[in-house]
XYZ file of C-alpha atoms in Angstrom:
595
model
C -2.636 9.882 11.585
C -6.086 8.781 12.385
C -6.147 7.047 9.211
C -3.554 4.373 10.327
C -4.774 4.352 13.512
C -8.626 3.514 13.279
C -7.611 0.924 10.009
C -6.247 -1.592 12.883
C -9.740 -1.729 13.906
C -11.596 -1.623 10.601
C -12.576 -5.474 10.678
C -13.795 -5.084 13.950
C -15.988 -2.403 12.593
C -16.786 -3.693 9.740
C -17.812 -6.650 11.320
C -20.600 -5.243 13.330
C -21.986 -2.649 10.770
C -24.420 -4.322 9.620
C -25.889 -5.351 12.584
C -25.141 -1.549 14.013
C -28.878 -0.603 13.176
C -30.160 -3.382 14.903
C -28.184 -2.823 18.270
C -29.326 1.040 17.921
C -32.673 -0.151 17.597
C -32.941 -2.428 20.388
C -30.858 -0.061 22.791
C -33.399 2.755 21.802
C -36.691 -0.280 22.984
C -35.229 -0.700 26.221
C -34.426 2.709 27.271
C -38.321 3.340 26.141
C -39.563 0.360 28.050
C -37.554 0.678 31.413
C -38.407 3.951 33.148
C -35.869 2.485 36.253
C -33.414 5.506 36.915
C -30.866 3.517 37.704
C -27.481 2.580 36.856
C -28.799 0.076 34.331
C -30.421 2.755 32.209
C -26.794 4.596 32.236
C -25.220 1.758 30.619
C -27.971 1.618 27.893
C -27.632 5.036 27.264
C -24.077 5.270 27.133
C -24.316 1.933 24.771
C -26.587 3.745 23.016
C -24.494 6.643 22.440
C -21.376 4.330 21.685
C -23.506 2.561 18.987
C -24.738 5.569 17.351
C -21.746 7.781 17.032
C -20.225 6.986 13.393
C -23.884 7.506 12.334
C -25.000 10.633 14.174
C -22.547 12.135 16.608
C -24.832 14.976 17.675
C -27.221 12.123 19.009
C -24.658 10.348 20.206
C -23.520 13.440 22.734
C -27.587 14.110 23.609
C -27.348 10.310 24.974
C -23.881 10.753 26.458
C -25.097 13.376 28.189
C -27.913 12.141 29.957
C -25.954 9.378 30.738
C -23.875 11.602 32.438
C -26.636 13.523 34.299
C -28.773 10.405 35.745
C -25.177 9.425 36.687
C -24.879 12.614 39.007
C -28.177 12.320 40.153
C -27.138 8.449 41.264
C -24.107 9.737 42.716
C -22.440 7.106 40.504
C -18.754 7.691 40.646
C -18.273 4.857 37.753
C -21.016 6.115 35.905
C -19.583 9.581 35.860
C -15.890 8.379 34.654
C -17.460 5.714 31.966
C -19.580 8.999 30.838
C -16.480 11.089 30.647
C -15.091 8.310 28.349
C -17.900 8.185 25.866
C -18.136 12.033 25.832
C -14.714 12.480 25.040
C -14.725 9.494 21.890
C -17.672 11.749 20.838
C -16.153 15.029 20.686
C -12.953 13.107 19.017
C -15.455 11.685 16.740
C -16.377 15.711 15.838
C -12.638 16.564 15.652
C -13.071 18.792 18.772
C -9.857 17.851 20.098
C -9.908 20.369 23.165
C -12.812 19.213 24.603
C -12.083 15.290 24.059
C -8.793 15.802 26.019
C -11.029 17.636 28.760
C -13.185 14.938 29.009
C -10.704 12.406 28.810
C -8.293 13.957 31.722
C -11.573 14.164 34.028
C -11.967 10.412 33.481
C -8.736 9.643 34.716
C -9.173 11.681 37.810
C -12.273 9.815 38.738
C -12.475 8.549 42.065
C -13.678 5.073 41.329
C -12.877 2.826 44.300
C -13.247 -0.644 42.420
C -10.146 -1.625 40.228
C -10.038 0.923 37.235
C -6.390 0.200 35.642
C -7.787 -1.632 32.203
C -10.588 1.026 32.207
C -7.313 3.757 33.041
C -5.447 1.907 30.190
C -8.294 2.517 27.456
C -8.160 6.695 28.396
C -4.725 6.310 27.578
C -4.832 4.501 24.396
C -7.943 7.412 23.434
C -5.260 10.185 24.273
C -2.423 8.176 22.436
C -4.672 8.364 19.474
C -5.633 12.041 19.279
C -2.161 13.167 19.783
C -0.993 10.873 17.276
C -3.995 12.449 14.931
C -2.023 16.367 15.653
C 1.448 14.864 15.198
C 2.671 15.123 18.579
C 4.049 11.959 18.320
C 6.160 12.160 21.698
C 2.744 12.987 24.089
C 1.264 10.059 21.502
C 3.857 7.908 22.879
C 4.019 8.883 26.062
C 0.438 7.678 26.365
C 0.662 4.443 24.545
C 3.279 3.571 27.019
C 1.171 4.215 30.122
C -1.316 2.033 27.887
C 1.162 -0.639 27.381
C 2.127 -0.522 30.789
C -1.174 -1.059 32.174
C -2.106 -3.539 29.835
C 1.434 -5.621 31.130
C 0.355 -5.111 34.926
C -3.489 -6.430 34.282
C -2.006 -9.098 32.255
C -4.264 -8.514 29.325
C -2.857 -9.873 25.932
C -5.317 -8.326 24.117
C -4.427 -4.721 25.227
C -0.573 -5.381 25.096
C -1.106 -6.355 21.307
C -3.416 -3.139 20.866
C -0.563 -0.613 22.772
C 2.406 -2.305 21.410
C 0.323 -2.098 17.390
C 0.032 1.895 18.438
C 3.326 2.546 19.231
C 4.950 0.572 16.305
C 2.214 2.565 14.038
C 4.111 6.169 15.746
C 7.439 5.147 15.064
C 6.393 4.202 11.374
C 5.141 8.127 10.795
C 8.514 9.305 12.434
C 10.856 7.189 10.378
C 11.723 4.672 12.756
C 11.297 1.554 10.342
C 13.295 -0.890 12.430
C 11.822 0.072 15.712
C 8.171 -0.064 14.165
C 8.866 -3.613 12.506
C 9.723 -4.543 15.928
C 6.913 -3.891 17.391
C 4.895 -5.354 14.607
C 6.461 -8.381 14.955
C 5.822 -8.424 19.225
C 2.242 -7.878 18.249
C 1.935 -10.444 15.368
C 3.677 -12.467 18.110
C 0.805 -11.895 21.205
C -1.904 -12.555 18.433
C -0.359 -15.890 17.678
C 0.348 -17.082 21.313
C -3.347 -16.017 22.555
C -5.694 -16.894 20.164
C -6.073 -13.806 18.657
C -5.734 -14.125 14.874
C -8.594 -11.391 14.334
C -5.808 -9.317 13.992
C -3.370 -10.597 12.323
C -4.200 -9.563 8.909
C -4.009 -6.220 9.682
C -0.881 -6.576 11.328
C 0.789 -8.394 8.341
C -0.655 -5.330 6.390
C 1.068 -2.402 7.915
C 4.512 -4.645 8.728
C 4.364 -5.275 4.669
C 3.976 -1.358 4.472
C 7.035 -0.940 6.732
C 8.989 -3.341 5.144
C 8.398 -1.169 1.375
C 9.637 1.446 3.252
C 13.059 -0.065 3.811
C 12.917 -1.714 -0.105
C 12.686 -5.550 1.533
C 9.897 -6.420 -1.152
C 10.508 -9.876 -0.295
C 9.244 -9.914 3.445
C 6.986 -7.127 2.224
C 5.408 -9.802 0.072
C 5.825 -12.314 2.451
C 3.708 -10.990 5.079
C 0.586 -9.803 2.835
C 0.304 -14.196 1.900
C 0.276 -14.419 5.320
C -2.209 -11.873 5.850
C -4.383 -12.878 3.033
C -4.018 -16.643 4.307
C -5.742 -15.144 7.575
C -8.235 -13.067 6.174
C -9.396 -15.453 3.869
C -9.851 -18.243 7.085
C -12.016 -15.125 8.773
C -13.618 -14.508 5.648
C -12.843 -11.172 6.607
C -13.653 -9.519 3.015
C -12.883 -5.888 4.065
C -9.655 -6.401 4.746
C -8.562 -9.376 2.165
C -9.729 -6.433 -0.456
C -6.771 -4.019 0.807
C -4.177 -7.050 1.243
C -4.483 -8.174 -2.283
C -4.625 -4.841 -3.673
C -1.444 -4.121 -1.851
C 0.130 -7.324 -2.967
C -1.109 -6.296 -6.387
C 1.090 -3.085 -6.014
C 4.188 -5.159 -4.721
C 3.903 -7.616 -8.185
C 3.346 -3.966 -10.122
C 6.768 -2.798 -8.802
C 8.711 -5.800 -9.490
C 7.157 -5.398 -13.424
C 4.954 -8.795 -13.088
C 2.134 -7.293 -14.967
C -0.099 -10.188 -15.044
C -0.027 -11.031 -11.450
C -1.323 -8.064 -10.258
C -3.847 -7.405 -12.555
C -5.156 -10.888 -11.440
C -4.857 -9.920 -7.711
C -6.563 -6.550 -8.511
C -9.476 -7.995 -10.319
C -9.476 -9.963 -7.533
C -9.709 -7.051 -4.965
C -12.382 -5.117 -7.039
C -14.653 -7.791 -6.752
C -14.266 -8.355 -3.176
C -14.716 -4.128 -2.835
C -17.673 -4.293 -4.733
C -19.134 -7.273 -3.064
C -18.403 -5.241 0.189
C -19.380 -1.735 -0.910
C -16.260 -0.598 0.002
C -15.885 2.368 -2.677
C -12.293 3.996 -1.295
C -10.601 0.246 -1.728
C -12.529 -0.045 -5.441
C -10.885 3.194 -6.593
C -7.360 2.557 -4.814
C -7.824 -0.616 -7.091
C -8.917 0.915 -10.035
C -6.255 3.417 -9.949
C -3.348 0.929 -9.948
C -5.064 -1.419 -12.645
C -5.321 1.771 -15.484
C -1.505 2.175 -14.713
C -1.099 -1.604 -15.669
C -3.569 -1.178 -18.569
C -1.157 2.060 -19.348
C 1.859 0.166 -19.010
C 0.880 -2.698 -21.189
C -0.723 -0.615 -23.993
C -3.571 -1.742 -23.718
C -5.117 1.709 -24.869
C -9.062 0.802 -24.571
C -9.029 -0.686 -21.081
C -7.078 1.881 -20.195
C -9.131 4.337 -20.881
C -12.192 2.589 -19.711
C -10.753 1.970 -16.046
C -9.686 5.240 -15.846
C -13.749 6.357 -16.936
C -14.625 4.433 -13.672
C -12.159 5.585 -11.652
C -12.410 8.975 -12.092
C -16.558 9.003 -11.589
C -15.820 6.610 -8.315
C -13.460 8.928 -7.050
C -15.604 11.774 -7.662
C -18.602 10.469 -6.253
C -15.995 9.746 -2.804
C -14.530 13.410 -3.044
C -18.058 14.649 -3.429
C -19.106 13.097 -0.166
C -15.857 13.130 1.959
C -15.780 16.778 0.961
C -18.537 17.890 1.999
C -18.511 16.185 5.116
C -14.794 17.356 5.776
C -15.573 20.787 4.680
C -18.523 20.924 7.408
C -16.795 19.449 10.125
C -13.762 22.054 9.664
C -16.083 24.475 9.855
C -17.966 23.623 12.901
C -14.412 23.242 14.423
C -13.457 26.334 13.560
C -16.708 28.016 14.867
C -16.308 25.548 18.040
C -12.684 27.331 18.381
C -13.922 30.924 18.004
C -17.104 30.646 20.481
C -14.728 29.299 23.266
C -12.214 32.067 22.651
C -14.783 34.314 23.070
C -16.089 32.661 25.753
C -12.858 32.139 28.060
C -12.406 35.805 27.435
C -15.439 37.019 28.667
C -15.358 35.092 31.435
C -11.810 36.554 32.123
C -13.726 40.035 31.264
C -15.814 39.239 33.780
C -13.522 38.041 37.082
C -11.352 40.932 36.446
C -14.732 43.169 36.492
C -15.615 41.782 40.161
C -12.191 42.136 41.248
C -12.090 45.955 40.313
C -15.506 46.538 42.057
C -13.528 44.693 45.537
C -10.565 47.762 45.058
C -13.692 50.373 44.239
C -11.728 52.264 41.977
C -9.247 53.854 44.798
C -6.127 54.285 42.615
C -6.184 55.508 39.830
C -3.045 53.514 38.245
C -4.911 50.358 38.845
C -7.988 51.298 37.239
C -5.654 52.558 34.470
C -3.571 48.908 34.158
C -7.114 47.308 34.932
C -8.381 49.086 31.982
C -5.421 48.115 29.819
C -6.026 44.280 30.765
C -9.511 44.226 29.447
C -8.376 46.236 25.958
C -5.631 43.774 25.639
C -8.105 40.696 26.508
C -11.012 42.093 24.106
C -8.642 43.028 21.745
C -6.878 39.015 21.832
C -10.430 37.661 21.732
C -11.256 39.525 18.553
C -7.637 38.723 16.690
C -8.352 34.862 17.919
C -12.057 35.142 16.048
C -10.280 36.898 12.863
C -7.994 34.380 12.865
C -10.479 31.670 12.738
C -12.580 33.138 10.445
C -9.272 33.824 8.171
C -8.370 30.422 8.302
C -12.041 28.876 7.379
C -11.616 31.200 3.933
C -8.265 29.495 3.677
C -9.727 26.261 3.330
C -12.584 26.907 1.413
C -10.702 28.769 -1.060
C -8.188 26.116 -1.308
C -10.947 24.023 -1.702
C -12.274 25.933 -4.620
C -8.753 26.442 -6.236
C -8.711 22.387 -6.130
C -11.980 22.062 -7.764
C -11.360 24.266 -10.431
C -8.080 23.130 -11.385
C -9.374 20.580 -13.525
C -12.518 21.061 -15.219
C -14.683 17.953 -15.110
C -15.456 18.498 -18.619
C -11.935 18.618 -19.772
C -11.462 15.302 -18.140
C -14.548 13.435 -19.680
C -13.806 15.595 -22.778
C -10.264 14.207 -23.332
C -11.128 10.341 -22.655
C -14.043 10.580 -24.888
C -10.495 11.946 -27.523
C -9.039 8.900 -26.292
C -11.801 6.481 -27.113
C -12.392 8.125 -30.684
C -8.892 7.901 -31.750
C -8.981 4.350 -30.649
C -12.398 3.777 -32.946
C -10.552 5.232 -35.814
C -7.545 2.305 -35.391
C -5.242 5.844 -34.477
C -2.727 3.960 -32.180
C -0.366 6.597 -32.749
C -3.010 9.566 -31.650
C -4.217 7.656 -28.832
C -0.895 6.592 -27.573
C 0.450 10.165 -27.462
C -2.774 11.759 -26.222
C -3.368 9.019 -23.376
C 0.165 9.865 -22.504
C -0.113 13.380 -22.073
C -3.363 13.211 -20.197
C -2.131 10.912 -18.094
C 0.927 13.168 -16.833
C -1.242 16.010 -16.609
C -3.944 14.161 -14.070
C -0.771 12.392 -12.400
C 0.914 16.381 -11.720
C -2.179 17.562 -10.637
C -3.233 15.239 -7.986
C 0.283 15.603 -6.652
C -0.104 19.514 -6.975
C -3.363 19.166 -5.413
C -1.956 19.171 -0.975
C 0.845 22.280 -2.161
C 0.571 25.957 -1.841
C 3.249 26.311 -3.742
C 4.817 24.879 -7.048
C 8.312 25.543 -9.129
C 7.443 27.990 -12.096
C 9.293 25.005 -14.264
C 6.611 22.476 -12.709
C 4.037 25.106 -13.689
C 4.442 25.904 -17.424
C 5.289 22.134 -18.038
C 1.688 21.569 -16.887
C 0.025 24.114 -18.482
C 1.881 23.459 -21.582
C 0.949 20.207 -21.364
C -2.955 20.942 -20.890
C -2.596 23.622 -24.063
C -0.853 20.262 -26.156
C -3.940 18.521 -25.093
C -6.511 21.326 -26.439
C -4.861 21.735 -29.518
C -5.415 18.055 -30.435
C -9.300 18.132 -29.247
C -9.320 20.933 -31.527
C -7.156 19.953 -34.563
C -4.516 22.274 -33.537
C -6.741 25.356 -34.417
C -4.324 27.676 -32.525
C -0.522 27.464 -30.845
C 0.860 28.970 -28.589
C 4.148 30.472 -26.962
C 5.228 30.845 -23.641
C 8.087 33.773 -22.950
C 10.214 34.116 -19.757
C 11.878 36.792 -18.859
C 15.923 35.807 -18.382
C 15.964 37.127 -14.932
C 13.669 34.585 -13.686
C 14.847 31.300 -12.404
C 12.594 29.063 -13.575
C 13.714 25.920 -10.934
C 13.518 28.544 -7.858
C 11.224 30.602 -8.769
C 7.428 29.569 -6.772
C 4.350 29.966 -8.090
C 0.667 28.863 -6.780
C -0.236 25.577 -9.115
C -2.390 26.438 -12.293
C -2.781 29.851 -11.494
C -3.388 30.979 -14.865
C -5.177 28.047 -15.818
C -8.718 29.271 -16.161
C -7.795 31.991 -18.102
C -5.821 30.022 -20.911
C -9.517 27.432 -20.617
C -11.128 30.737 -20.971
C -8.894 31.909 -24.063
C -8.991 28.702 -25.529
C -13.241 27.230 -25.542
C -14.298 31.333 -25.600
C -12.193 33.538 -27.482
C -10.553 31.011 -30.014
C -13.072 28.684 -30.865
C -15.515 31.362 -31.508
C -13.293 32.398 -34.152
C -13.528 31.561 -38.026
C -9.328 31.394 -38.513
C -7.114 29.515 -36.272
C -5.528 31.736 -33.255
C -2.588 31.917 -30.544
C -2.335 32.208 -26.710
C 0.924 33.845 -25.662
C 2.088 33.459 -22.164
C 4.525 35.853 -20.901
C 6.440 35.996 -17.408
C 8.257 38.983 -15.775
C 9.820 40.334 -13.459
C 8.807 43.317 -11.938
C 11.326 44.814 -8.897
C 9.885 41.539 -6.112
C 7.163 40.767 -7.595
C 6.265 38.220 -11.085
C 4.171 39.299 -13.978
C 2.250 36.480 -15.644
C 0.386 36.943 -18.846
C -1.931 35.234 -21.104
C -2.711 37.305 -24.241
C -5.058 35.649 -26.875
C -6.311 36.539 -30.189
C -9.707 35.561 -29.774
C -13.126 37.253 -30.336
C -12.933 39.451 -27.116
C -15.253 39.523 -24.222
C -18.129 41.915 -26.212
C -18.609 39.109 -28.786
C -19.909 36.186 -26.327
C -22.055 37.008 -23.460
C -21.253 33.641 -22.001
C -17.228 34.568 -21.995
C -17.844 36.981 -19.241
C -19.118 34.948 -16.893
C -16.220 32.085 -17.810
C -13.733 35.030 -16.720
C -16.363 36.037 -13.874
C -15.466 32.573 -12.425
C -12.042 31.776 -12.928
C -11.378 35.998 -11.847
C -13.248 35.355 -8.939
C -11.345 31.868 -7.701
C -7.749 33.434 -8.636
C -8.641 36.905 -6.621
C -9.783 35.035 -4.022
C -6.304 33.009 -3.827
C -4.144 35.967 -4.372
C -6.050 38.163 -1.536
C -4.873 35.326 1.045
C -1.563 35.343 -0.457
C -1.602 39.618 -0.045
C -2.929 38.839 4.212
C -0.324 36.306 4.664
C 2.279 37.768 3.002
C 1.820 41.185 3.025
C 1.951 41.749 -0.611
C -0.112 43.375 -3.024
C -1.117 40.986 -5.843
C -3.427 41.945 -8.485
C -5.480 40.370 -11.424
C -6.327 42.578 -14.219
C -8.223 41.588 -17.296
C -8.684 43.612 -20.181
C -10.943 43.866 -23.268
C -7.917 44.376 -26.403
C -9.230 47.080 -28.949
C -11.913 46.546 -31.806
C -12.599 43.144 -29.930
C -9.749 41.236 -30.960
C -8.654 39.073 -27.805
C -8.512 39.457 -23.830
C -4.946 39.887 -22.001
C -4.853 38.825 -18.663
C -1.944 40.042 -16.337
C -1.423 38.181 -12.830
C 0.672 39.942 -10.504
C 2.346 37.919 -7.368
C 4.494 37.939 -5.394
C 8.008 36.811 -6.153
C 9.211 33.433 -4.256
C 12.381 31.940 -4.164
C 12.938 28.117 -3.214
C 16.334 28.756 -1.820
């Protein structure tokens, strides 16, 4: 939930980020210029550390940490709690959630002997945050409360509003729509009677999302004006970009076309102005299913162009950064499992040599202990290591799902159909493309998919060739009766590569048109999938073999976790046919049932 959380605070952020550099800079001048080791130079560094965090969190934990060791050498109780603090927002910052909560617990057991509650209360809000990040939405509470508490006691509005925001944000992941609009509405409330309108747009923003929930467009809508009003008055840009796209959506739903494609023109600009390229796309998005909506074939297609290189360019990047920091977490995880276990290892090692060996039952159970503990340490590693090849080959699976060129290839379809004044063509091919990008960025966060789902989208993608390629082949898709088609679970596009593969390398190459049969059987518990093509074979076209190289490789990869998690044995299997004429492929997995 860190998404919900940290938005509350994105004008704050955003507010300051372009001055961030300068701060850094000047915090980096004074800790170079003052050579006083004193508490002074603490603050600066941990400052310093705070500042440079969302740029460079290893930096920031080199600063926090000699923060932390001038503050020892000063004997600083304060020092040593406020270094806690920052150490633990860095290590939350790296998603290292174990060692944030360490450093966060030690900071509350500081033994500071000035008046710590508001600094007490912002631990607690920290801790309400990361649980609420894991889903443990009870300890999240738990800790928002002690926040909220605190911030009642010290009789500080501004960390009432802040608590009482957090806890309505909780109850709006669990369901609790009433409660949550509440809560809203006591914050909206303390921003009003304080002076505190910063946050009010915000606010309005995720009571309007609350409100959706519970299908009261009207307040929905009522709050984003009010919101927008705000934002406008703080020309806070960042957020008037999300409010108005929002709205936009609200006007989409109620079928008032026009008005929100004014208010999302109206957002893009403000996103672009702002740099904000998540906000552009979410905007983007929403205006090509307006465009779609309305007909209006060309801008259609042209929105979606930008859209789908904008969001590209942001998967590219958030990827890759995600992808890193998973792994680091994971390798984090398996070094301390390691190293708890050794150091287990070693206490039971010194308590044997205290006994000297004099029984021999103990030295046997002794011995036992350490096998067991080696042995845990080694299953927690595998594990780790097992679960880092999950996500990267789920990662892979994603990325090859949809081949970049079949999405460029099919709008550039679009756009020619719409040169040649083919409505019709356009109409029906804009239509199918866009249920077959909708159903695969839903696929794209499941493991597993109905069979139905399944062949609808392939069948759709296989419409979608034929057109590019004036239906030069067709196809047929077989089931076997005993198969339940609506219970029956599959992994999404599965087989896809290998009908791409049948289709641009075997068919294409060929002077007459051809045909792709798909065939699905049973097979005592497991499912039998088959794509058998006509095509010029795999001897013919050098190039084919590495096509099935790749898409082999990606679907192996998938099935061998399915085979360690489930303790199956799936298979992929592709043959050459005889004299050349056509590939079958034959997918075996395990058989799934929904209920």
């Amino acid at each position: 939930m860190k998404h919900i959380i940290l938005a509350f605070f994105s004008f704050i952020l955003t507010a300051v980020v372009f001055g961030q550099q300068q701060e850094i800079d000047s915090l980096k001048l004074l800790i170079l210029q003052s050579k006083q080791q004193d508490s002074i130079r603490v603050s600066n560094l941990l400052n310093l550390s705070y500042a440079i965090n969302n740029v460079n969190s290893d930096s920031a934990l080199v600063y926090v940490e000699k923060a932390m060791e001038l503050s020892r050498q000063l004997n600083w109780n304060k020092g040593i709690a406020l270094s806690n603090r920052q150490k633990g927002l860095v290590f939350y910052h790296k998603s290292d959630y174990f060692n944030a909560l360490t450093c966060w617990q030690n900071a509350l057991a500081s033994d500071l002997s000035e008046n710590n509650k508001l600094f007490e209360a912002s631990v607690y809000s920290n801790i309400g945050n990361l649980y609420a990040d894991l889903a443990e939405y009870d300890k999240a509470l738990e800790s928002y409360e002690k926040f909220l508490g605190i911030s009642k006691s010290e009789e500080s509005p501004k960390d009432e509003l802040i608590a009482t925001f957090s806890i309505a944000t909780v109850y709006t992941e669990q369901g609790k729509y009433k409660d949550a609009i509440n809560k809203f509405l006591r914050a909206y409330d303390l921003a009003e009677a304080n002076n505190l309108d910063l946050y009010i747009p915000t606010i309005c923003n995720n009571l309007s999302k609350t409100y959706s929930y519970l299908s009261d467009n009207e307040k929905a809508i009522k709050y984003l004006n009010i919101g927008i009003e705000k934002a406008e008055k703080q020309n806070d840009i960042f957020t008037l970009a999300l409010l108005k796209r929002n709205l936009a959506e609200q006007y989409f739903n109620k079928d008032d076309l026009t008005e929100a494609e004014t208010l999302l023109q109206e957002s893009i600009s403000l996103s672009q102005s702002y740099k904000t390229l998540e906000r552009e796309a979410q905007s983007l998005r929403l205006l090509y299913q307006i465009y779609e909506k309305q007909d209006k074939f060309k801008e259609a297609l042209e929105t979606h162009k930008t859209y789908i290189s904008l969001r590209d360019s942001i998967i590219n990047e958030d990827t890759k950064a995600e992808f890193v920091e998973r792994s680091l977490t994971f390798e984090n995880q398996k070094q301390k499992a390691l190293a708890d276990e050794e150091i287990k290892y070693q206490k039971l090692i010194k308590n044997g040599s205290i006994l000297g060996g004099s029984l021999l039952v103990m030295s046997a159970i002794f011995g036992l202990i350490v096998y067991k503990r080696k042995r845990d340490a080694i299953s927690k590693k595998q594990k780790a290591e097992f679960s880092a090849t999950v996500a990267n080959t789920e990662l892979k699976a994603l990325r090859a799902q949809m081949n970049p060129h079949f999405i460029f290839n099919s709008l550039n379809s679009i756009n020619d159909y719409i040169s040649k004044n083919d409505a019709n063509s356009a109409s029906k091919y804009l239509t199918k493309f866009a249920k077959i990008m909708r159903q695969t960025l839903e696929n794209s966060n499941q493991k597993e998919i109905t069979l139905q789902d399944d062949l609808q989208l392939i069948e759709l993608y296989m419409q979608i060739e034929a057109m590019r390629l004036d239906n030069k082949f067709s196809y047929s898709i077989e089931v076997d009766e005993a198969i339940d088609i609506e219970n029956t679970l599959v992994p999404p596009l599965i087989l896809q590569p290998f009908i791409e593969n049948s289709i641009w390398h075997g068919i294409s190459k060929k002077e007459d048109k051809g045909h792709i049969k798909i065939q699905i059987k049973k097979d005592n518990d497991m499912i039998i999938c088959i794509v058998d093509d006509d095509g010029v074979g795999l001897n013919e076209n050098k190039v084919n073999s590495e096509r099935i190289s790749l898409g082999q490789s990606i679907t192996k990869d998938r099935i061998d976790i399915i085979n360690k998690v489930k303790k199956t044995n799936g298979t992929v299997v592709i043959k050459n046919k005889p004299e050349g004429k056509g590939v079958n492929v034959e997918v075996k997995l395990p058989l799934e049932i929904a209920f």
